[in-house]
Amino acid sequence: MSSAVHQNGANLRTATLPRLGSSQRTAPKPPVRIVHLGLGAFHRSHQAWYTQHAGDAAEWGIAAFTGRRPDAAVALAEQDGLYTVVERSDSGDTFELITSIVEAVDGADVGRLAELLAAPATAVVTLTITEAGYGLGRDGELDTSAPAVASDIAELGKPDVGTPSTPLGRLVLGLAARRSAGNGPIAVVCCDNLADNGAVARRAVLGMAHAVDAGLADWIGANASFVSTSVDRITPRTTPSDVDAVSAACGYLDESPVVTEPFRNWVLSGDFPAGRPQWEDAGAMFVAEIEPYENRKLWLLNGAHSLLAYAGRLRGHATVAEALADTKCRAAVEAFWDEAAEHLTTPGLDIPAYRAALLERFGNSRIAHHLSQIAMDGSTKLRLRALPVLQAERAAGRTGEGAARMIAAWMDYVSATVAASEELADPLADEAARTAALPVSERVPGLLRLLDPQLADDMGVTSLVVGLLGTFTDR
Ligand code: CS2
């Protein structure tokens, strides 16, 4: 079917369909007890899905705030917060209406955020603000000199509190409002792909609060429980044809559906001093020791994703499934997994089964997961996905070539992006682009320095990476 015919067919159908909205709610809205920062597709396919499937879902409504732009909140608010989750497997689609988001708010509305965080009923704040959103520098501490962070610190220090623009600044503003209201403890649940992510969120929030008001930092330290979680559900960006598929199957027009894989996983560790939904009813796991689960997911899934993103783009592929079908990319993934597996030895992790499941998930060709989306923010992601395996391998007396190949592929991808005058999406884009233009003897240590200064001084690592450049460009 040509796209013009497809478009016309879609237009004809959607023109006559009712828009998804409050009339489709069959039960009263649950009260807001969860505030979410980072309203995007992943939040909607994951935490909102789990909340809907908790046994006590009727008591837990989510107010979800967007990050940089209001668009997702505007579109969802027009549908009274309702949207469809499309679970897409190799054998077909299933459709489910999600009702757990009861308020969709422009992130710039810090007044509403403060009001909700100050409310006694609010018990949980969940975060999907991206890995780079925690503003941590190469030393793992909040980089208070970064312009957006510095500007939020200045805003928060104003007598009338001002209008912070980063999610971190907005969260600090909300927690300050809770402190003023005297409404006591709350759980902050980090749902971004970072190791020990509760501790990362804690360092970032306390770092910002401390720069504004030491008393506020003390209050947050004593009253906010930072919960660590490992989150998993592959959720690519929604496309216009997804909207059409929902119209055809559900008989309503949903402008904000989310397409995701059937698989999902959520492991959590930490306290919820003001209560939480019974997410375990939906399959979430509460554990005392989260690190082995986090590392398994971050290294095997996210690590392979980043490797496929850079190697795959260099070899002309567009999606994860396409890249995995390329034997050169697949072999690089298996070699990296072999190295990572050496350091995933906690009993019960069942690495062979996990790897087999990943191959199946990545190979789901009906999920068009674009490599360009995964390739973003490489300098932050590689610190979490490649470096720990490289360092562990070298500490064990081996080269770490599988992990180094991911780093070399990233460098080649950065160089190719800059050479093609395309935009590099990375918090260190300017520095990376400048460095990528240097001769190889300066480029490799320069780019390594953006990941970790010590690596750049390690001649063994530098020469290993130099030797691996071109792996995916020399055909
Ligand atoms: C991906 C993740 O974009 C990326 O960096 O690796 O978003 C990945 O799809 C999710 O973590 C899967 O749970």
Short mmCIF file of C-alpha atoms and ligand atoms in Angstrom, two decimals:
data_model
loop_
_atom_site.label_atom_id
_atom_site.label_comp_id
_atom_site.label_asym_id
_atom_site.label_seq_id
_atom_site.Cartn_x
_atom_site.Cartn_y
_atom_site.Cartn_z
CA MET A 1 0.00 0.00 0.00
CA SER A 2 1.41 3.42 -0.87
CA SER A 3 1.76 5.79 2.03
CA ALA A 4 -0.71 8.23 0.42
CA VAL A 5 -3.41 5.55 0.27
CA HIS A 6 -2.55 4.45 3.77
CA GLN A 7 -2.79 8.05 5.00
CA ASN A 8 -6.13 8.60 3.30
CA GLY A 9 -7.50 5.34 4.68
CA ALA A 10 -6.35 6.35 8.14
CA ASN A 11 -7.81 9.85 7.80
CA LEU A 12 -11.17 8.53 6.67
CA ARG A 13 -11.33 6.10 9.53
CA THR A 14 -10.11 8.45 12.26
CA ALA A 15 -12.41 11.27 11.09
CA THR A 16 -15.42 9.19 12.04
CA LEU A 17 -14.08 7.75 15.28
CA PRO A 18 -14.72 9.14 18.77
CA ARG A 19 -11.61 10.51 20.47
CA LEU A 20 -10.48 8.54 23.49
CA GLY A 21 -11.52 10.43 26.63
CA SER A 22 -13.25 10.48 30.00
CA SER A 23 -16.35 8.64 28.73
CA GLN A 24 -14.16 5.53 28.36
CA ARG A 25 -13.38 5.52 32.09
CA THR A 26 -15.51 2.80 33.62
CA ALA A 27 -14.40 3.39 37.23
CA PRO A 28 -13.81 6.54 39.28
CA LYS A 29 -10.34 8.08 38.95
CA PRO A 30 -8.02 6.89 41.71
CA PRO A 31 -6.68 9.72 43.90
CA VAL A 32 -3.19 11.07 43.11
CA ARG A 33 -0.72 9.30 45.38
CA ILE A 34 2.16 8.99 42.91
CA VAL A 35 3.90 11.89 41.18
CA HIS A 36 5.99 11.05 38.14
CA LEU A 37 8.67 13.19 36.51
CA GLY A 38 9.48 12.36 32.88
CA LEU A 39 6.20 11.58 31.14
CA GLY A 40 7.31 9.60 28.10
CA ALA A 41 6.54 6.32 26.38
CA PHE A 42 8.61 4.25 28.82
CA HIS A 43 6.83 5.53 31.92
CA ARG A 44 3.52 4.70 30.28
CA SER A 45 4.50 1.16 29.23
CA HIS A 46 6.19 0.39 32.54
CA GLN A 47 5.40 2.10 35.87
CA ALA A 48 1.89 3.16 34.79
CA TRP A 49 1.23 -0.39 33.53
CA TYR A 50 2.45 -1.92 36.82
CA THR A 51 0.31 0.52 38.82
CA GLN A 52 -2.76 -0.40 36.78
CA HIS A 53 -2.09 -4.08 37.49
CA ALA A 54 -1.52 -3.68 41.26
CA GLY A 55 -4.23 -5.31 43.38
CA ASP A 56 -4.97 -1.96 45.03
CA ALA A 57 -4.91 0.06 41.78
CA ALA A 58 -8.15 1.81 42.76
CA GLU A 59 -6.22 3.68 45.47
CA TRP A 60 -3.23 4.80 43.40
CA GLY A 61 -3.48 7.49 40.73
CA ILE A 62 -0.48 9.01 38.98
CA ALA A 63 0.08 12.67 38.20
CA ALA A 64 2.71 12.63 35.46
CA PHE A 65 4.79 15.67 34.51
CA THR A 66 6.68 16.10 31.24
CA GLY A 67 10.33 17.15 31.02
CA ARG A 68 11.47 19.71 28.47
CA ARG A 69 8.35 20.07 26.35
CA PRO A 70 4.66 20.13 27.29
CA ASP A 71 3.50 18.18 24.17
CA ALA A 72 3.06 14.73 25.72
CA ALA A 73 1.08 16.21 28.63
CA VAL A 74 -1.14 18.27 26.33
CA ALA A 75 -1.94 15.26 24.13
CA LEU A 76 -2.64 13.00 27.09
CA ALA A 77 -4.67 15.60 29.00
CA GLU A 78 -6.99 15.87 25.98
CA GLN A 79 -7.73 12.17 26.56
CA ASP A 80 -8.23 12.57 30.32
CA GLY A 81 -4.90 10.74 30.84
CA LEU A 82 -6.13 7.61 29.05
CA TYR A 83 -4.11 5.77 26.41
CA THR A 84 -3.67 2.33 24.92
CA VAL A 85 -0.74 -0.01 25.49
CA VAL A 86 -0.14 -2.15 22.42
CA GLU A 87 1.80 -5.30 23.29
CA ARG A 88 3.49 -6.33 20.08
CA SER A 89 4.94 -9.81 19.69
CA ASP A 90 6.04 -11.72 16.62
CA SER A 91 2.62 -13.31 16.48
CA GLY A 92 0.43 -10.22 16.80
CA ASP A 93 -0.81 -7.25 18.86
CA THR A 94 -2.94 -7.03 21.99
CA PHE A 95 -4.49 -3.76 23.17
CA GLU A 96 -5.16 -2.53 26.70
CA LEU A 97 -6.60 0.76 27.94
CA ILE A 98 -4.50 2.21 30.76
CA THR A 99 -6.30 4.30 33.37
CA SER A 100 -3.70 4.81 36.10
CA ILE A 101 -2.55 8.25 34.93
CA VAL A 102 -5.16 10.64 36.26
CA GLU A 103 -3.40 13.92 35.57
CA ALA A 104 -0.92 14.80 32.79
CA VAL A 105 0.88 18.06 33.48
CA ASP A 106 3.38 20.32 31.67
CA GLY A 107 6.64 19.99 33.62
CA ALA A 108 6.97 23.78 33.63
CA ASP A 109 3.95 23.95 35.95
CA VAL A 110 6.07 23.85 39.09
CA GLY A 111 3.19 25.31 41.13
CA ARG A 112 1.14 22.15 40.57
CA LEU A 113 4.18 19.98 41.27
CA ALA A 114 4.82 21.74 44.58
CA GLU A 115 1.16 21.41 45.53
CA LEU A 116 1.11 17.67 44.81
CA LEU A 117 4.41 16.90 46.50
CA ALA A 118 3.30 18.83 49.57
CA ALA A 119 0.01 16.90 49.77
CA PRO A 120 -0.13 14.33 52.59
CA ALA A 121 -1.68 11.68 50.29
CA THR A 122 1.34 11.71 47.96
CA ALA A 123 3.57 8.80 48.96
CA VAL A 124 5.79 8.08 45.97
CA VAL A 125 7.71 10.07 43.34
CA THR A 126 8.92 8.04 40.36
CA LEU A 127 11.57 9.34 37.97
CA THR A 128 12.42 8.65 34.32
CA ILE A 129 14.53 11.71 33.60
CA THR A 130 17.25 9.93 31.53
CA GLU A 131 20.73 8.93 32.65
CA ALA A 132 22.09 12.35 31.77
CA GLY A 133 19.30 14.04 33.78
CA TYR A 134 21.10 13.41 37.08
CA GLY A 135 23.77 15.91 36.05
CA LEU A 136 26.63 13.90 37.51
CA GLY A 137 30.14 14.71 36.41
CA ARG A 138 32.93 12.28 35.66
CA ASP A 139 33.65 12.06 39.42
CA GLY A 140 30.10 10.81 40.09
CA GLU A 141 29.07 13.98 41.95
CA LEU A 142 26.57 16.63 40.84
CA ASP A 143 28.34 18.99 38.46
CA THR A 144 27.16 22.31 39.89
CA SER A 145 29.06 24.21 37.21
CA ALA A 146 26.94 22.76 34.37
CA PRO A 147 24.90 25.74 33.08
CA ALA A 148 21.43 24.19 33.58
CA VAL A 149 22.28 23.04 37.11
CA ALA A 150 23.89 26.36 38.06
CA SER A 151 20.87 28.25 36.74
CA ASP A 152 18.46 26.05 38.75
CA ILE A 153 20.50 26.56 41.92
CA ALA A 154 20.18 30.31 41.35
CA GLU A 155 16.42 29.99 40.74
CA LEU A 156 15.87 27.86 43.84
CA GLY A 157 17.83 30.37 45.92
CA LYS A 158 15.46 33.24 45.05
CA PRO A 159 13.24 34.42 47.90
CA ASP A 160 10.09 33.37 45.99
CA VAL A 161 11.82 30.08 44.96
CA GLY A 162 11.81 30.85 41.20
CA THR A 163 11.19 28.45 38.34
CA PRO A 164 13.79 25.71 37.97
CA SER A 165 13.89 24.07 34.55
CA THR A 166 15.65 20.73 35.10
CA PRO A 167 13.72 17.75 36.53
CA LEU A 168 16.23 17.65 39.37
CA GLY A 169 15.66 21.31 40.23
CA ARG A 170 11.91 20.81 40.04
CA LEU A 171 12.09 17.79 42.35
CA VAL A 172 14.09 19.80 44.89
CA LEU A 173 11.45 22.54 44.68
CA GLY A 174 8.70 19.97 45.30
CA LEU A 175 10.51 18.42 48.25
CA ALA A 176 11.03 21.89 49.74
CA ALA A 177 7.27 22.41 49.51
CA ARG A 178 6.68 19.11 51.35
CA ARG A 179 9.08 20.15 54.06
CA SER A 180 7.29 23.50 54.48
CA ALA A 181 3.92 21.74 54.63
CA GLY A 182 5.24 19.41 57.36
CA ASN A 183 3.88 16.33 55.62
CA GLY A 184 6.73 13.97 56.37
CA PRO A 185 8.52 11.17 54.59
CA ILE A 186 8.17 10.14 50.98
CA ALA A 187 9.80 7.61 48.63
CA VAL A 188 11.73 8.73 45.54
CA VAL A 189 11.96 5.84 43.08
CA CYS A 190 14.58 6.14 40.37
CA CYS A 191 13.60 4.31 37.17
CA ASP A 192 16.55 5.29 34.96
CA ASN A 193 19.17 2.85 33.69
CA LEU A 194 21.96 3.60 36.17
CA ALA A 195 23.81 1.30 38.55
CA ASP A 196 22.75 1.83 42.16
CA ASN A 197 20.28 4.36 40.81
CA GLY A 198 18.67 5.18 44.16
CA ALA A 199 22.05 6.28 45.51
CA VAL A 200 22.71 8.26 42.32
CA ALA A 201 19.38 10.07 42.64
CA ARG A 202 20.10 10.74 46.31
CA ARG A 203 23.53 12.24 45.54
CA ALA A 204 22.11 14.39 42.77
CA VAL A 205 19.11 15.67 44.78
CA LEU A 206 21.13 16.29 47.94
CA GLY A 207 23.88 17.93 45.88
CA MET A 208 21.43 20.41 44.45
CA ALA A 209 19.54 20.96 47.71
CA HIS A 210 22.78 21.52 49.57
CA ALA A 211 23.87 24.19 47.12
CA VAL A 212 20.61 26.02 47.88
CA ASP A 213 19.98 25.46 51.59
CA ALA A 214 21.83 23.09 53.94
CA GLY A 215 18.72 22.77 56.14
CA LEU A 216 16.70 21.57 53.16
CA ALA A 217 19.39 19.02 52.30
CA ASP A 218 19.27 17.72 55.88
CA TRP A 219 15.48 17.44 55.75
CA ILE A 220 15.60 15.53 52.45
CA GLY A 221 18.34 13.27 53.78
CA ALA A 222 16.17 12.39 56.79
CA ASN A 223 12.75 12.21 55.07
CA ALA A 224 13.20 10.98 51.53
CA SER A 225 13.83 7.29 50.96
CA PHE A 226 15.68 6.79 47.68
CA VAL A 227 14.62 3.44 46.25
CA SER A 228 16.84 1.66 43.72
CA THR A 229 15.20 -0.18 40.85
CA SER A 230 16.08 -2.12 37.75
CA VAL A 231 13.50 -1.42 35.04
CA ASP A 232 13.01 -3.25 31.78
CA ARG A 233 10.59 -3.01 28.89
CA ILE A 234 11.65 -2.21 25.34
CA THR A 235 9.49 0.70 24.22
CA PRO A 236 10.31 2.42 20.93
CA ARG A 237 8.86 5.77 19.93
CA THR A 238 5.24 5.72 18.81
CA THR A 239 4.67 6.20 15.07
CA PRO A 240 1.61 7.40 13.10
CA SER A 241 0.92 3.86 11.93
CA ASP A 242 0.64 2.78 15.58
CA VAL A 243 -2.15 5.35 16.01
CA ASP A 244 -3.83 3.83 12.99
CA ALA A 245 -3.48 0.28 14.33
CA VAL A 246 -5.21 1.31 17.58
CA SER A 247 -8.02 3.03 15.66
CA ALA A 248 -8.61 -0.10 13.61
CA ALA A 249 -8.59 -2.47 16.57
CA CYS A 250 -10.21 -0.40 19.32
CA GLY A 251 -12.73 1.77 17.50
CA TYR A 252 -11.55 5.04 19.07
CA LEU A 253 -8.94 7.61 18.15
CA ASP A 254 -6.00 7.51 20.56
CA GLU A 255 -3.35 10.11 19.66
CA SER A 256 -0.97 8.77 22.32
CA PRO A 257 -0.75 5.00 22.25
CA VAL A 258 2.40 3.20 23.36
CA VAL A 259 3.80 0.17 21.58
CA THR A 260 5.89 -2.20 23.64
CA GLU A 261 7.09 -5.79 23.86
CA PRO A 262 5.18 -8.37 25.94
CA PHE A 263 8.19 -8.80 28.28
CA ARG A 264 8.49 -6.56 31.36
CA ASN A 265 10.52 -6.61 34.53
CA TRP A 266 10.82 -4.44 37.63
CA VAL A 267 13.10 -5.15 40.58
CA LEU A 268 13.01 -2.72 43.53
CA SER A 269 15.02 -2.32 46.71
CA GLY A 270 14.34 0.21 49.46
CA ASP A 271 11.76 1.63 51.86
CA PHE A 272 8.40 3.24 51.16
CA PRO A 273 7.74 5.21 54.36
CA ALA A 274 4.35 6.50 53.21
CA GLY A 275 3.16 3.30 51.49
CA ARG A 276 3.16 2.05 47.91
CA PRO A 277 0.94 0.19 45.44
CA GLN A 278 1.03 -3.62 45.56
CA TRP A 279 3.19 -3.74 42.46
CA GLU A 280 4.18 -7.32 43.32
CA ASP A 281 0.68 -8.37 42.16
CA ALA A 282 1.80 -7.26 38.70
CA GLY A 283 5.06 -9.22 38.89
CA ALA A 284 7.43 -6.64 40.42
CA MET A 285 10.11 -8.12 42.68
CA PHE A 286 11.19 -6.56 45.98
CA VAL A 287 14.71 -7.61 46.94
CA ALA A 288 17.29 -6.74 49.60
CA GLU A 289 20.26 -6.90 47.23
CA ILE A 290 19.62 -5.32 43.84
CA GLU A 291 23.11 -5.01 42.35
CA PRO A 292 23.31 -8.39 40.58
CA TYR A 293 19.96 -7.75 38.83
CA GLU A 294 20.95 -4.21 37.87
CA ASN A 295 24.27 -5.32 36.42
CA ARG A 296 22.71 -8.18 34.50
CA LYS A 297 20.25 -5.82 32.87
CA LEU A 298 22.59 -2.86 32.37
CA TRP A 299 25.44 -4.88 30.92
CA LEU A 300 23.65 -7.58 28.96
CA LEU A 301 20.61 -5.70 27.66
CA ASN A 302 21.67 -2.06 27.62
CA GLY A 303 25.32 -2.87 26.83
CA ALA A 304 24.31 -4.95 23.82
CA HIS A 305 21.89 -2.21 22.79
CA SER A 306 24.65 0.42 22.74
CA LEU A 307 27.02 -1.91 20.90
CA LEU A 308 24.34 -2.69 18.30
CA ALA A 309 23.48 1.02 18.02
CA TYR A 310 27.00 2.14 17.10
CA ALA A 311 28.10 -0.96 15.17
CA GLY A 312 24.72 -1.18 13.44
CA ARG A 313 24.59 2.48 12.40
CA LEU A 314 28.16 2.24 11.04
CA ARG A 315 27.07 -0.76 8.97
CA GLY A 316 23.98 0.98 7.62
CA HIS A 317 21.28 -0.65 9.76
CA ALA A 318 18.30 1.23 11.19
CA THR A 319 16.84 -1.04 13.88
CA VAL A 320 17.98 -3.41 16.63
CA ALA A 321 16.49 -6.42 14.83
CA GLU A 322 18.34 -5.54 11.61
CA ALA A 323 21.66 -5.06 13.38
CA LEU A 324 21.31 -8.33 15.28
CA ALA A 325 20.74 -10.18 12.01
CA ASP A 326 24.18 -8.97 10.81
CA THR A 327 26.69 -11.68 11.79
CA LYS A 328 29.45 -9.16 12.46
CA CYS A 329 27.32 -7.23 14.94
CA ARG A 330 25.94 -10.41 16.48
CA ALA A 331 29.45 -11.81 17.03
CA ALA A 332 30.51 -8.58 18.75
CA VAL A 333 27.49 -8.82 21.06
CA GLU A 334 28.24 -12.44 21.96
CA ALA A 335 31.91 -11.59 22.69
CA PHE A 336 30.86 -8.72 24.96
CA TRP A 337 28.33 -10.95 26.71
CA ASP A 338 30.99 -13.62 27.30
CA GLU A 339 33.12 -11.02 29.10
CA ALA A 340 30.23 -9.57 31.11
CA ALA A 341 29.08 -13.06 32.15
CA GLU A 342 32.43 -13.61 33.89
CA HIS A 343 31.32 -10.97 36.40
CA LEU A 344 27.68 -12.03 36.78
CA THR A 345 28.17 -15.03 38.99
CA THR A 346 25.49 -14.58 41.70
CA PRO A 347 23.52 -17.84 41.91
CA GLY A 348 20.08 -17.66 40.33
CA LEU A 349 20.88 -15.10 37.63
CA ASP A 350 20.73 -17.86 34.97
CA ILE A 351 22.77 -15.97 32.40
CA PRO A 352 22.34 -18.52 29.56
CA ALA A 353 18.54 -18.25 29.78
CA TYR A 354 18.73 -14.44 30.08
CA ARG A 355 20.93 -14.26 26.96
CA ALA A 356 18.63 -16.55 25.00
CA ALA A 357 15.63 -14.42 25.99
CA LEU A 358 17.46 -11.25 24.91
CA LEU A 359 18.20 -12.68 21.48
CA GLU A 360 14.51 -13.37 21.08
CA ARG A 361 13.47 -9.93 22.35
CA PHE A 362 15.99 -8.10 20.16
CA GLY A 363 14.95 -10.22 17.18
CA ASN A 364 11.26 -9.20 17.49
CA SER A 365 11.13 -7.61 14.05
CA ARG A 366 7.64 -6.18 14.58
CA ILE A 367 9.14 -3.80 17.15
CA ALA A 368 11.00 -1.16 15.12
CA HIS A 369 13.45 -0.07 17.81
CA HIS A 370 15.58 2.59 16.12
CA LEU A 371 19.32 2.50 16.72
CA SER A 372 19.52 6.29 16.48
CA GLN A 373 17.31 6.55 19.59
CA ILE A 374 19.61 4.22 21.56
CA ALA A 375 22.78 5.91 20.24
CA MET A 376 21.92 9.16 22.04
CA ASP A 377 23.88 10.27 25.14
CA GLY A 378 26.68 7.78 24.46
CA SER A 379 29.21 9.38 26.79
CA THR A 380 26.88 8.86 29.76
CA LYS A 381 25.61 5.44 28.70
CA LEU A 382 29.04 3.91 27.99
CA ARG A 383 30.26 4.81 31.48
CA LEU A 384 27.52 2.49 32.77
CA ARG A 385 27.41 -0.13 30.06
CA ALA A 386 30.99 -0.68 28.79
CA LEU A 387 33.36 0.64 31.46
CA PRO A 388 32.43 -1.65 34.38
CA VAL A 389 32.99 -4.75 32.20
CA LEU A 390 36.23 -3.37 30.74
CA GLN A 391 37.56 -2.54 34.19
CA ALA A 392 36.52 -5.89 35.68
CA GLU A 393 38.12 -7.78 32.81
CA ARG A 394 41.39 -5.87 33.13
CA ALA A 395 41.41 -6.35 36.88
CA ALA A 396 41.10 -10.09 36.18
CA GLY A 397 44.20 -9.93 33.97
CA ARG A 398 42.39 -10.06 30.61
CA THR A 399 42.20 -7.41 27.88
CA GLY A 400 38.49 -6.56 27.92
CA GLU A 401 38.47 -6.50 24.14
CA GLY A 402 34.70 -7.12 23.88
CA ALA A 403 33.92 -4.02 25.96
CA ALA A 404 36.69 -2.01 24.26
CA ARG A 405 35.11 -2.83 20.89
CA MET A 406 31.93 -1.06 22.03
CA ILE A 407 33.97 2.01 22.96
CA ALA A 408 35.83 1.95 19.62
CA ALA A 409 32.50 1.64 17.76
CA TRP A 410 31.17 4.65 19.68
CA MET A 411 34.28 6.64 18.69
CA ASP A 412 33.86 5.70 15.02
CA TYR A 413 30.19 6.61 15.24
CA VAL A 414 31.03 10.01 16.77
CA SER A 415 33.62 10.63 14.02
CA ALA A 416 31.19 9.57 11.27
CA THR A 417 28.42 11.75 12.69
CA VAL A 418 30.70 14.78 12.89
CA ALA A 419 32.15 14.12 9.41
CA ALA A 420 28.63 14.00 7.97
CA SER A 421 27.82 17.32 9.75
CA GLU A 422 24.98 15.59 11.57
CA GLU A 423 23.95 16.57 15.06
CA LEU A 424 25.49 14.53 17.86
CA ALA A 425 22.96 14.05 20.66
CA ASP A 426 25.12 13.91 23.78
CA PRO A 427 25.54 16.02 26.92
CA LEU A 428 29.22 16.37 25.91
CA ALA A 429 28.46 16.89 22.21
CA ASP A 430 30.68 19.95 21.70
CA GLU A 431 33.74 18.45 23.37
CA ALA A 432 33.18 15.11 21.64
CA ALA A 433 32.82 16.75 18.23
CA ARG A 434 35.97 18.83 18.70
CA THR A 435 37.94 15.78 19.84
CA ALA A 436 36.64 13.59 17.03
CA ALA A 437 38.26 15.91 14.49
CA LEU A 438 41.78 15.33 15.94
CA PRO A 439 44.30 12.78 14.59
CA VAL A 440 43.91 9.30 16.04
CA SER A 441 46.79 9.63 18.54
CA GLU A 442 44.95 12.49 20.24
CA ARG A 443 41.40 11.50 19.37
CA VAL A 444 41.34 8.17 21.21
CA PRO A 445 42.76 9.40 24.54
CA GLY A 446 40.67 12.57 24.20
CA LEU A 447 37.41 10.66 23.76
CA LEU A 448 38.38 8.17 26.47
CA ARG A 449 38.89 11.12 28.81
CA LEU A 450 35.22 12.06 28.31
CA LEU A 451 34.29 8.63 29.68
CA ASP A 452 36.85 8.38 32.47
CA PRO A 453 40.08 10.39 32.88
CA GLN A 454 42.01 7.39 34.21
CA LEU A 455 41.30 5.34 31.12
CA ALA A 456 42.89 7.96 28.92
CA ASP A 457 46.15 7.63 30.84
CA ASP A 458 46.19 3.84 30.52
CA MET A 459 48.39 3.07 27.53
CA GLY A 460 47.13 -0.52 27.42
CA VAL A 461 43.51 0.62 27.00
CA THR A 462 44.42 3.35 24.51
CA SER A 463 46.31 1.02 22.21
CA LEU A 464 43.61 -1.68 22.53
CA VAL A 465 40.95 0.81 21.42
CA VAL A 466 43.10 2.21 18.62
CA GLY A 467 43.50 -1.33 17.27
CA LEU A 468 39.72 -1.84 17.30
CA LEU A 469 38.81 1.34 15.42
CA GLY A 470 37.33 0.56 12.03
CA THR A 471 35.98 -2.85 13.11
CA PHE A 472 32.57 -2.01 11.68
CA THR A 473 33.59 0.33 8.89
CA ASP A 474 36.26 -1.82 7.19
CA ARG A 475 34.08 -4.24 5.29
C1 CS2 B 1 17.95 1.51 25.54
C2 CS2 B 1 16.92 1.41 26.68
O1 CS2 B 1 17.70 3.68 24.65
C3 CS2 B 1 18.44 2.92 25.29
O2 CS2 B 1 19.53 3.29 25.70
O3 CS2 B 1 19.03 0.67 25.82
O4 CS2 B 1 15.97 2.40 26.60
C4 CS2 B 1 16.24 0.03 26.71
O5 CS2 B 1 15.41 -0.14 25.59
C5 CS2 B 1 15.45 -0.16 27.97
O6 CS2 B 1 16.28 -0.01 29.08
C6 CS2 B 1 14.80 -1.56 27.97
O7 CS2 B 1 14.28 -1.83 29.21
#
